[in-house]
Coordinates of C-alpha atoms in Angstrom, one line a residue:
M1432 CA -16.2 -24.9 37.1
P1433 CA -13.8 -23.6 39.8
A1434 CA -14.9 -20.6 41.9
K1435 CA -13.5 -17.2 41.0
S1436 CA -11.0 -15.6 43.2
Q1437 CA -11.6 -12.4 45.1
Y1438 CA -9.2 -10.6 42.7
E1439 CA -11.2 -11.7 39.6
L1440 CA -14.5 -10.6 41.3
D1441 CA -13.1 -7.2 42.2
R1442 CA -11.7 -6.8 38.6
E1443 CA -15.1 -7.6 37.0
A1444 CA -16.8 -5.2 39.4
N1445 CA -14.4 -2.4 38.4
I1446 CA -15.0 -3.1 34.7
A1447 CA -18.8 -2.9 35.2
K1448 CA -18.5 0.3 37.2
N1449 CA -16.3 2.0 34.5
R1450 CA -18.7 0.9 31.7
A1451 CA -21.7 2.4 33.6
L1452 CA -19.8 5.6 34.2
F1453 CA -18.9 6.0 30.5
E1454 CA -22.5 5.4 29.4
D1455 CA -23.7 8.0 31.9
L1456 CA -21.3 10.5 30.4
G1457 CA -22.5 9.8 26.9
L1458 CA -19.1 8.7 25.6
K1459 CA -20.4 5.6 24.1
D1460 CA -22.9 7.4 21.8
A1461 CA -20.2 10.0 21.0
V1462 CA -17.8 7.4 19.8
A1463 CA -20.5 5.7 17.8
S1464 CA -21.5 9.0 16.1
L1465 CA -18.0 9.7 15.0
G1466 CA -17.9 6.6 12.7
A1467 CA -14.8 4.7 11.7
S1468 CA -12.4 6.7 9.5
K1469 CA -11.3 5.2 6.3
P1470 CA -7.6 4.3 6.1
K1471 CA -5.6 6.2 3.4
T1472 CA -4.6 4.2 0.4
A1473 CA -0.8 3.9 0.4
A1474 CA 1.2 4.0 -2.8
K1475 CA 1.8 0.6 -4.2
P1476 CA 5.5 -0.4 -3.8
L1477 CA 7.5 -0.6 -6.9
Q1478 CA 9.4 -3.9 -7.3
T1479 CA 12.7 -2.9 -8.8
K1480 CA 14.6 -5.3 -11.0
K1481 CA 17.4 -7.4 -9.5
V1482 CA 20.6 -6.6 -11.3
K1483 CA 23.2 -9.3 -11.1
R1484 CA 26.6 -7.7 -10.4
E1485 CA 29.9 -9.4 -10.1
R1486 CA 31.7 -8.5 -6.8
P1487 CA 34.7 -6.4 -7.8
E1488 CA 38.1 -7.6 -6.7
V1489 CA 39.4 -5.6 -3.8
E1490 CA 42.9 -4.5 -4.4
I1491 CA 45.0 -5.0 -1.3
Q1492 CA 47.0 -1.8 -0.6
P1493 CA 50.5 -2.1 0.8
R1494 CA 50.6 -1.4 4.5
R1495 CA 52.9 1.3 5.6
Q1496 CA 55.6 0.3 8.1
S1497 CA 57.6 2.5 10.3
R1498 CA 61.4 2.6 10.5
R1499 CA 61.3 2.0 14.2
L1500 CA 59.4 -1.3 13.8
L1501 CA 61.6 -2.5 11.0
S1502 CA 64.7 -1.9 13.2
K1503 CA 63.3 -4.2 15.9
N1504 CA 63.6 -7.3 13.7
H1505 CA 65.5 -10.2 15.3
V1506 CA 69.2 -9.7 15.0
D1507 CA 71.7 -12.5 15.3
P1508 CA 74.0 -11.7 18.3
N1509 CA 76.9 -13.2 16.4
E1510 CA 76.3 -11.0 13.3
T1511 CA 79.5 -9.6 11.8
P1512 CA 79.8 -5.9 10.8
E1513 CA 79.6 -6.9 7.1
E1514 CA 76.4 -9.0 7.6
R1515 CA 74.9 -6.1 9.6
K1516 CA 75.6 -3.7 6.7
I1517 CA 74.0 -6.0 4.2
R1518 CA 70.9 -6.5 6.4
E1519 CA 70.4 -2.8 6.9
E1520 CA 70.7 -2.1 3.2
L1521 CA 68.1 -4.8 2.4
Q1522 CA 65.8 -3.3 5.1
L1523 CA 66.2 0.2 3.6
K1524 CA 65.4 -1.1 0.1
E1525 CA 62.3 -2.9 1.3
Q1526 CA 61.2 0.3 3.1
Q1527 CA 61.7 2.3 -0.1
R1528 CA 59.8 -0.2 -2.1
L1529 CA 56.8 -0.1 0.3
E1530 CA 56.9 3.7 0.3
E1531 CA 56.8 3.8 -3.5
E1532 CA 53.9 1.4 -3.6
R1533 CA 52.0 3.5 -1.1
L1534 CA 52.6 6.7 -3.2
E1535 CA 51.5 4.9 -6.3
A1536 CA 48.3 3.7 -4.7
E1537 CA 47.5 7.2 -3.5
E1538 CA 48.1 8.6 -6.9
K1539 CA 45.7 6.0 -8.4
A1540 CA 43.1 7.0 -5.9
R1541 CA 43.5 10.7 -6.8
Q1542 CA 43.2 9.9 -10.5
A1543 CA 40.0 7.9 -9.8
K1544 CA 38.4 11.0 -8.3
R1545 CA 39.2 13.2 -11.3
P1546 CA 36.9 13.8 -14.3
R1547 CA 37.4 11.7 -17.4
H1548 CA 38.4 13.7 -20.5
D1549 CA 39.0 10.7 -22.8
T1550 CA 36.8 9.4 -25.5
L1551 CA 34.9 6.5 -24.0
N1552 CA 32.9 3.6 -25.4
F1553 CA 29.7 2.1 -23.9
K1554 CA 31.5 -0.9 -22.6
T1555 CA 33.5 1.4 -20.3
L1556 CA 30.5 3.5 -19.3
A1557 CA 27.9 0.8 -18.7
E1558 CA 27.2 -1.0 -15.5
A1559 CA 25.3 -3.7 -17.4
E1560 CA 26.6 -6.9 -19.0
P1561 CA 27.6 -6.8 -22.7
Q1562 CA 24.4 -8.5 -23.9
E1563 CA 22.4 -5.7 -22.2
M1564 CA 24.3 -3.1 -24.1
S1565 CA 23.7 -4.9 -27.3
K1566 CA 20.0 -4.6 -26.6
L1567 CA 20.4 -0.9 -26.1
S1568 CA 22.2 -0.6 -29.5
T1569 CA 19.3 -2.6 -31.1
A1570 CA 16.7 -0.4 -29.5
M1571 CA 18.5 2.8 -30.6
Q1572 CA 19.0 1.6 -34.2
S1573 CA 15.3 1.3 -34.6
V1574 CA 14.8 5.0 -33.7
A1575 CA 14.1 7.2 -36.7
Q1576 CA 16.2 10.3 -37.4
V1577 CA 14.2 13.3 -36.4
S1578 CA 15.3 17.0 -36.6
R1579 CA 14.1 19.6 -34.1
R1580 CA 11.0 21.5 -35.1
V1581 CA 10.3 25.1 -34.1
G1582 CA 7.0 27.1 -34.0
D1583 CA 5.7 30.1 -35.8
P1584 CA 6.0 33.3 -33.7
E1585 CA 2.5 34.4 -34.8
A1586 CA 0.8 31.0 -34.1
F1587 CA -2.0 31.0 -31.5
T1588 CA -2.0 34.8 -31.3
F1589 CA -5.8 35.2 -31.4
S1590 CA -7.5 38.6 -30.9
E1591 CA -10.7 36.9 -29.7
E1592 CA -10.5 35.5 -26.1
S1593 CA -13.0 32.8 -27.1
K1594 CA -10.5 31.2 -29.4
H1595 CA -7.9 31.0 -26.6
E1596 CA -10.6 29.4 -24.4
A1597 CA -11.4 26.9 -27.1
E1598 CA -7.7 25.9 -27.5
V1599 CA -7.3 25.5 -23.7
K1600 CA -10.4 23.4 -23.6
S1601 CA -9.1 21.2 -26.4
L1602 CA -5.7 20.9 -24.6
R1603 CA -7.4 20.1 -21.3
D1604 CA -9.5 17.3 -22.9
K1605 CA -6.3 15.7 -24.2
V1606 CA -4.2 15.8 -21.0
R1607 CA -6.5 15.7 -18.0
N1608 CA -7.0 12.0 -18.1
L1609 CA -3.3 11.0 -18.4
K1610 CA -2.4 8.2 -16.0
V1611 CA 0.6 6.5 -14.7
V1612 CA 1.2 3.8 -17.3
S1613 CA 4.8 2.9 -16.5
R1614 CA 7.3 3.5 -13.7
A1615 CA 10.8 2.4 -13.0
K1616 CA 13.9 3.3 -11.0
V1617 CA 15.8 4.5 -14.0
T1618 CA 18.7 6.1 -12.2
I1619 CA 20.3 5.1 -8.9
N1620 CA 20.4 8.6 -7.4
R1621 CA 18.3 11.7 -7.5
V1622 CA 17.1 12.8 -10.9
Y1623 CA 18.5 16.2 -11.9
C1624 CA 17.3 16.7 -15.5
A1625 CA 15.4 15.0 -18.3
A1626 CA 14.8 15.0 -22.0
Y1627 CA 12.1 13.4 -24.1
H1628 CA 13.2 11.9 -27.4
P1629 CA 11.2 13.0 -30.5
E1630 CA 10.6 9.3 -31.7
V1631 CA 6.9 8.7 -32.1
T1632 CA 6.8 4.9 -32.1
K1633 CA 8.1 4.6 -28.6
D1634 CA 8.5 6.6 -25.4
L1635 CA 12.2 7.0 -25.1
I1636 CA 13.3 9.3 -22.2
F1637 CA 16.7 10.3 -20.9
F1638 CA 17.3 11.1 -17.2
G1639 CA 20.5 12.6 -15.6
D1640 CA 21.1 12.0 -12.0
K1641 CA 23.1 13.5 -9.1
H1642 CA 26.1 11.2 -9.5
G1643 CA 26.8 11.7 -13.3
Q1644 CA 24.7 8.7 -14.4
L1645 CA 22.6 8.8 -17.6
G1646 CA 19.4 6.7 -17.4
I1647 CA 17.9 5.7 -20.8
W1648 CA 14.3 4.5 -20.5
D1649 CA 12.3 2.8 -23.2
A1650 CA 9.2 3.3 -21.0
R1651 CA 6.7 1.0 -22.9
A1652 CA 9.0 -1.7 -24.1
P1653 CA 7.6 -5.2 -23.6
P1654 CA 9.3 -7.3 -20.9
D1655 CA 11.8 -10.0 -21.8
E1656 CA 10.6 -13.6 -22.0
D1657 CA 13.1 -14.6 -19.4
D1658 CA 12.0 -11.8 -17.0
E1659 CA 12.1 -13.0 -13.4
D1660 CA 9.4 -10.5 -12.3
N1661 CA 6.5 -12.1 -14.3
D1662 CA 4.9 -13.2 -11.0
I1663 CA 4.6 -9.6 -9.8
P1664 CA 1.4 -7.7 -10.8
P1665 CA 2.0 -5.3 -13.7
E1666 CA 1.1 -2.2 -11.7
N1667 CA 3.8 -3.1 -9.1
R1668 CA 6.4 -4.2 -11.6
E1669 CA 9.0 -1.9 -13.3
G1670 CA 7.8 -0.9 -16.7
G1671 CA 9.7 -0.9 -19.9
K1672 CA 13.5 -1.3 -20.2
Y1673 CA 16.2 0.9 -19.0
W1674 CA 20.0 1.2 -19.3
R1675 CA 22.5 3.2 -17.3
L1676 CA 25.7 4.9 -18.5
Q1677 CA 28.2 6.5 -16.1
L1678 CA 28.8 9.4 -18.5
H1679 CA 30.5 11.7 -16.0
W1680 CA 33.1 10.8 -13.4
P1681 CA 33.7 10.4 -10.5
D1682 CA 30.6 8.7 -9.3
S1683 CA 29.8 11.4 -6.8
P1684 CA 27.7 14.6 -6.3
K1685 CA 30.6 16.4 -8.0
S1686 CA 29.5 15.0 -11.3
S1687 CA 25.8 15.8 -11.3
I1688 CA 24.3 16.0 -14.8
S1689 CA 22.9 19.5 -15.0
T1690 CA 21.4 19.5 -18.5
I1691 CA 20.5 17.0 -21.2
K1692 CA 20.0 18.2 -24.8
I1693 CA 19.2 16.1 -27.8
D1694 CA 21.1 17.2 -30.9
P1695 CA 18.7 19.3 -33.0
I1696 CA 20.0 17.9 -36.3
D1697 CA 20.9 14.3 -35.2
S1698 CA 18.5 12.7 -32.8
H1699 CA 20.9 9.7 -32.3
N1700 CA 23.2 12.1 -30.5
L1701 CA 22.8 13.9 -27.2
Y1702 CA 24.8 16.5 -25.2
T1703 CA 25.2 16.4 -21.4
S1704 CA 26.7 19.0 -19.1
S1705 CA 27.9 18.2 -15.6
Y1706 CA 29.2 19.6 -12.4
D1707 CA 32.5 17.9 -13.2
C1708 CA 33.1 20.9 -15.4
T1709 CA 32.8 19.0 -18.7
I1710 CA 30.3 18.7 -21.6
R1711 CA 30.1 15.4 -23.4
S1712 CA 28.6 14.3 -26.8
T1713 CA 27.2 10.8 -26.8
S1714 CA 26.4 9.0 -30.0
F1715 CA 24.1 5.9 -29.9
V1716 CA 25.1 4.9 -33.4
S1717 CA 28.8 4.6 -32.8
G1718 CA 28.5 3.9 -29.1
I1719 CA 31.1 6.5 -28.3
S1720 CA 31.1 9.4 -25.8
R1721 CA 33.5 12.2 -26.3
E1722 CA 34.3 15.5 -24.5
V1723 CA 33.2 18.7 -26.2
Y1724 CA 34.3 21.2 -23.7
A1725 CA 35.8 21.5 -20.2
T1726 CA 36.6 24.5 -18.0
D1727 CA 40.3 24.4 -17.0
D1728 CA 39.8 26.5 -13.9
G1729 CA 37.1 24.3 -12.3
V1730 CA 34.2 26.7 -13.0
L1731 CA 31.0 24.7 -12.6
I1732 CA 28.9 24.3 -15.8
S1733 CA 25.3 24.9 -14.9
S1734 CA 23.3 24.8 -18.1
I1735 CA 23.6 24.5 -21.9
D1736 CA 21.4 25.1 -24.9
L1737 CA 21.7 24.9 -28.7
P1738 CA 19.9 26.8 -31.6
P1739 CA 17.8 24.7 -34.0
H1740 CA 20.6 24.5 -36.6
G1741 CA 22.8 22.7 -34.0
H1742 CA 26.2 24.1 -35.1
E1743 CA 26.9 26.1 -31.9
M1744 CA 26.3 25.9 -28.2
W1745 CA 25.8 28.4 -25.4
V1746 CA 27.0 27.4 -21.9
S1747 CA 26.3 29.1 -18.5
D1748 CA 28.5 28.7 -15.5
G1749 CA 28.6 29.2 -11.7
A1750 CA 30.8 32.2 -12.0
G1751 CA 28.2 34.4 -13.8
G1752 CA 29.6 33.8 -17.3
V1753 CA 28.2 32.4 -20.6
T1754 CA 30.5 30.7 -23.2
H1755 CA 29.9 30.4 -26.9
L1756 CA 31.2 27.2 -28.7
D1757 CA 31.4 26.5 -32.4
L1758 CA 30.7 22.7 -32.6
R1759 CA 31.8 22.4 -36.3
E1760 CA 35.5 22.9 -35.4
D1761 CA 37.0 20.6 -32.9
K1762 CA 39.6 23.0 -31.7
A1763 CA 38.0 26.3 -32.5
H1764 CA 38.2 29.3 -30.2
A1765 CA 35.7 29.9 -27.5
R1766 CA 34.4 33.2 -26.2
R1767 CA 33.3 33.7 -22.6
Y1768 CA 31.3 36.7 -21.4
T1769 CA 30.8 37.7 -17.8
L1770 CA 27.1 38.7 -17.7
S1771 CA 26.3 38.4 -14.0
E1772 CA 28.0 38.8 -10.6
A1773 CA 26.4 35.6 -9.4
K1774 CA 25.8 32.1 -10.8
I1775 CA 23.8 31.8 -14.0
G1776 CA 21.8 28.7 -13.5
S1777 CA 19.7 28.7 -16.7
I1778 CA 20.4 29.7 -20.3
S1779 CA 17.9 29.5 -23.2
V1780 CA 18.4 30.2 -26.9
N1781 CA 15.4 31.7 -28.7
P1782 CA 14.3 28.9 -31.2
T1783 CA 12.9 31.3 -33.9
R1784 CA 15.4 34.2 -33.4
P1785 CA 18.6 32.3 -32.3
N1786 CA 20.5 35.6 -31.7
F1787 CA 18.4 36.3 -28.6
L1788 CA 19.7 34.7 -25.4
L1789 CA 17.9 34.4 -22.1
T1790 CA 19.6 34.0 -18.8
A1791 CA 18.4 33.6 -15.2
S1792 CA 20.8 34.0 -12.2
N1793 CA 21.2 33.9 -8.5
S1794 CA 21.4 37.7 -8.6
R1795 CA 17.6 37.5 -9.0
F1796 CA 17.7 38.8 -12.6
L1797 CA 16.2 37.5 -15.8
K1798 CA 18.0 39.1 -18.7
I1799 CA 17.8 39.1 -22.5
W1800 CA 20.9 39.6 -24.7
D1801 CA 21.5 40.0 -28.4
T1802 CA 24.4 37.7 -29.1
R1803 CA 25.3 39.5 -32.4
K1804 CA 26.5 42.4 -30.3
L1805 CA 28.4 40.1 -27.9
Q1806 CA 30.2 38.3 -30.7
N1807 CA 31.4 41.5 -32.4
I1808 CA 33.4 42.7 -29.4
P1809 CA 36.9 43.3 -30.7
I1810 CA 39.6 41.0 -29.5
S1811 CA 41.8 44.0 -29.2
L1812 CA 39.9 45.2 -26.1
L1813 CA 41.2 42.2 -24.1
E1814 CA 44.3 42.1 -21.9
K1815 CA 46.9 39.4 -22.5
D1816 CA 45.9 37.4 -19.4
A1817 CA 42.3 37.3 -20.8
V1818 CA 43.4 35.0 -23.6
T1819 CA 44.3 31.5 -22.6
K1820 CA 45.0 28.1 -24.3
Q1821 CA 42.9 25.3 -22.8
E1822 CA 43.9 21.7 -22.4
S1823 CA 41.3 20.8 -25.0
G1824 CA 43.2 22.8 -27.6
R1825 CA 40.6 25.6 -27.7
K1826 CA 41.7 29.2 -27.3
L1827 CA 39.5 31.0 -24.8
Y1828 CA 38.8 34.7 -25.0
D1829 CA 37.4 35.9 -21.7
F1830 CA 35.5 39.2 -21.7
D1831 CA 34.9 40.7 -18.3
S1832 CA 31.8 42.7 -17.4
A1833 CA 33.7 46.1 -17.7
T1834 CA 34.8 45.3 -21.3
I1835 CA 31.2 44.2 -22.2
E1836 CA 29.6 47.3 -20.7
K1837 CA 32.1 49.6 -22.5
H1838 CA 31.3 47.9 -25.8
F1839 CA 27.5 48.2 -25.3
E1840 CA 27.9 51.9 -24.7
S1841 CA 29.6 52.2 -28.1
Q1842 CA 27.7 52.6 -31.4
K1843 CA 28.8 49.1 -32.6
G1844 CA 27.5 47.4 -29.4
R1845 CA 24.2 49.3 -29.1
G1846 CA 21.3 47.0 -28.4
G1847 CA 23.4 44.2 -26.9
F1848 CA 21.4 44.3 -23.7
R1849 CA 17.6 44.2 -24.4
G1850 CA 15.8 43.9 -21.1
E1851 CA 15.7 42.6 -17.5
F1852 CA 13.4 41.7 -14.7
K1853 CA 14.3 41.4 -11.0
H1854 CA 12.7 38.6 -9.0
D1855 CA 12.2 38.9 -5.3
K1856 CA 14.6 35.9 -4.8
S1857 CA 17.0 33.9 -6.9
A1858 CA 15.7 33.1 -10.4
S1859 CA 16.1 29.4 -10.8
S1860 CA 15.1 29.0 -14.5
S1861 CA 13.8 30.9 -17.5
Y1862 CA 13.0 29.5 -21.0
W1863 CA 11.7 30.6 -24.4
D1864 CA 8.6 28.8 -25.7
P1865 CA 8.8 27.0 -29.1
R1866 CA 7.5 30.1 -30.9
G1867 CA 10.3 32.2 -29.4
R1868 CA 8.0 35.0 -28.1
Q1869 CA 6.9 33.8 -24.6
I1870 CA 9.1 33.3 -21.5
V1871 CA 8.3 31.3 -18.3
S1872 CA 10.5 31.7 -15.2
T1873 CA 10.6 30.0 -11.8
S1874 CA 12.0 31.6 -8.6
Y1875 CA 12.6 30.9 -5.0
D1876 CA 10.0 33.7 -4.3
D1877 CA 7.3 31.0 -4.9
R1878 CA 6.1 32.6 -8.2
I1879 CA 5.9 31.3 -11.8
R1880 CA 6.0 34.3 -14.2
I1881 CA 5.0 34.5 -17.9
W1882 CA 6.0 37.1 -20.4
D1883 CA 4.6 37.7 -24.0
I1884 CA 6.9 39.8 -26.1
D1885 CA 5.5 41.2 -29.4
S1886 CA 7.4 40.3 -32.5
S1887 CA 7.9 44.0 -33.4
A1888 CA 10.1 44.4 -30.3
F1889 CA 12.8 42.1 -31.8
E1890 CA 13.1 44.1 -35.0
N1891 CA 15.1 47.1 -33.6
D1892 CA 18.1 47.7 -31.3
T1893 CA 16.2 49.4 -28.5
P1894 CA 15.4 47.7 -25.2
F1895 CA 12.1 46.0 -24.9
P1896 CA 9.4 48.5 -23.9
N1897 CA 7.9 46.5 -21.1
M1898 CA 9.6 43.7 -19.2
K1899 CA 6.8 43.2 -16.6
P1900 CA 5.3 39.7 -16.7
F1901 CA 1.6 39.7 -17.7
C1902 CA 0.9 36.7 -15.3
Q1903 CA 2.2 35.6 -11.9
I1904 CA 1.2 32.2 -10.5
K1905 CA 1.7 31.4 -6.9
H1906 CA 3.6 28.1 -6.7
N1907 CA 5.6 26.5 -3.9
C1908 CA 9.2 26.3 -5.0
Q1909 CA 10.8 25.6 -1.6
T1910 CA 12.4 22.3 -2.5
G1911 CA 15.1 22.5 0.2
K1912 CA 18.3 20.5 0.2
W1913 CA 17.1 17.1 -0.8
L1914 CA 15.0 17.8 -3.9
T1915 CA 16.0 19.1 -7.3
I1916 CA 15.0 22.7 -8.0
L1917 CA 11.6 23.0 -9.7
R1918 CA 11.8 24.3 -13.3
A1919 CA 8.8 25.1 -15.5
Q1920 CA 9.4 23.5 -18.8
W1921 CA 7.6 24.4 -22.1
S1922 CA 6.2 21.6 -24.2
P1923 CA 8.6 21.5 -27.2
N1924 CA 5.6 20.6 -29.5
P1925 CA 5.2 23.5 -31.9
D1926 CA 1.8 22.2 -33.1
A1927 CA 0.1 22.3 -29.7
Y1928 CA -1.3 25.3 -27.9
P1929 CA 1.7 26.6 -25.8
H1930 CA 1.8 25.0 -22.4
F1931 CA 4.3 24.0 -19.8
T1932 CA 4.8 21.4 -17.0
V1933 CA 6.2 21.9 -13.5
G1934 CA 6.5 19.7 -10.5
N1935 CA 4.4 20.3 -7.4
M1936 CA 5.4 19.7 -3.8
N1937 CA 2.1 17.9 -3.3
H1938 CA 3.4 15.0 -5.6
S1939 CA 1.5 16.1 -8.7
L1940 CA 2.7 17.2 -12.2
D1941 CA 1.0 20.5 -13.1
I1942 CA 0.2 21.6 -16.6
Y1943 CA -0.4 25.3 -17.3
S1944 CA -1.4 27.1 -20.5
A1945 CA 0.5 30.0 -22.0
K1946 CA -2.1 32.3 -20.4
G1947 CA -1.3 31.0 -16.9
E1948 CA -4.4 28.8 -16.5
L1949 CA -4.1 25.6 -14.7
V1950 CA -5.0 23.0 -17.3
T1951 CA -4.7 19.9 -15.0
Q1952 CA -2.9 18.4 -12.1
L1953 CA -1.7 14.8 -12.8
S1954 CA -1.4 12.7 -9.6
D1955 CA -2.0 9.2 -8.3
P1956 CA -1.6 8.6 -4.5
T1957 CA -1.8 4.8 -5.1
M1958 CA 1.3 4.9 -7.3
I1959 CA 3.3 8.0 -6.3
S1960 CA 4.5 9.0 -2.9
A1961 CA 7.3 11.5 -3.8
V1962 CA 7.7 14.9 -5.4
Q1963 CA 7.9 14.8 -9.2
A1964 CA 10.5 17.5 -9.3
V1965 CA 11.8 17.0 -12.9
T1966 CA 9.4 17.1 -15.8
C1967 CA 9.4 17.0 -19.6
S1968 CA 7.0 16.5 -22.5
H1969 CA 7.1 14.7 -25.9
P1970 CA 8.1 17.0 -28.8
S1971 CA 5.3 15.8 -31.0
I1972 CA 2.6 13.9 -28.9
I1973 CA 0.5 16.1 -26.7
E1974 CA -0.7 13.1 -24.6
R1975 CA 2.7 12.3 -23.2
A1976 CA 4.7 13.6 -20.2
A1977 CA 7.4 12.2 -17.9
S1978 CA 8.7 13.0 -14.5
G1979 CA 11.4 11.9 -12.0
S1980 CA 11.9 12.1 -8.3
A1981 CA 14.7 12.2 -5.7
S1982 CA 14.9 8.4 -5.5
G1983 CA 15.6 8.0 -9.2
K1984 CA 12.1 6.6 -9.8
C1985 CA 10.5 7.9 -13.0
I1986 CA 7.0 8.1 -14.3
L1987 CA 5.4 8.0 -17.8
W1988 CA 2.1 9.8 -18.0
A1989 CA 0.0 8.7 -21.0
P1990 CA -3.6 7.6 -21.8
K1991 CA -4.7 4.6 -19.8
S1992 CA -5.7 2.8 -23.1
I1993 CA -2.1 2.1 -23.9
G1994 CA -1.9 -0.1 -20.8
W1995 CA 1.0 -1.5 -18.9
N1996 CA 4.0 -2.6 -21.0
S1997 CA 1.9 -2.5 -24.1

């Protein structure tokens, strides 16, 4: 064995000296007493499906050429005046042709950025291959026709607190053990809204994203036999089947889907509103999507809602107005009412008393209106410029705030405005519960508020006696720029004790009772690593909930017993 060099001997001596010094200071025992910290379990990565797409042909645009360069072409020194004249005429014609092609290409590009107002079929809307769309048609044809159900205003109004406690306990027992049973990247971009289909034999959920895309997710559908992902563990694999339709255009943030509503009387049809200033009706029986309404002046449509009979629609917009549409007449008139000086981001129709309308706006106010008093405003009060003919063929009557206020002061309009509450910051949402007597609101002031309005208050024309919420829940609503606004959503199930779901910035889905009690927080750090900003519940099954995140990945919460892809 060769002798060690002086450098190696000095190095070993330094190591021994330092070790002895650390032991004298007690650092060795201190480190040993701390113990090894357990590493955090990271969320399991979701293996998304590989979608085969044909590479689109790139259209070669004509290149613009300057007159100066064209004039520098080679000229024959022996060219006669006649030949020169012919050459210059040809050059001018070529230049004009290139200019026309350039202008035509620019016009096509402008058209591609505009909303589509035509009636469109699924072949035009889908990104998938034709056989995939045939699978969607097959899946939707097996869905039963279900009409929307509403609750009884006097249901679950117990005088004994013990009965409320028993109902909450029963609800908690049903939902506290819900697990992540399926997950998939249903939309390409951030999820903005969601709706749970009432079908009970499958979990069919619709998600609208930031770029106008509708994701349709059959969350527990079995995988195809030729699925290439069979070698991936089920918990890491995308669950169910999904399809994507580019309902609103262009494919950009200007077309974000703000609301999805399933037709109350035809569950094979749904309505979507978008920031492209249009509302579309999409039928899964005919495979056709048609435009229902569009704002000609570019006013952003923020929210829509329909009463249970499904014959009319209420629309809120970014200019502080609400518009009433009659869906039974294709070219009927529309009436718009300016009810706020700021954007109305949420509108809700009372399900048991459809003439009571609830709005929440950036002006911080939650307000309740009697639509019977709005709709009886005489047309004669309008100025000529307040009546316009839209491109869709509808005649729009636009009532400004001064006209509405004047009408409410009259005997005929008495009782049109029923009550209001001012939040500390913008009111991002407010909704009636299925019984039509409770309200839940969310606000940027980090509070969830709940109201309970007695049935007798609806029976007269006087303002509600008390508009103070009986419950305020502290809840972080500071989503910032990159997350969808948190909105507390009532379960639409009229048979269940009233409860609502809301996303949590700590990556959980929270469920609260109508009394404001936290029923449970659904979370799974091994599966979820993002805020579940958008939530919804099944209209008939208590043990079902769904959520979506900013990446387009969506979650089905259900009992663990149903398993993966069962």
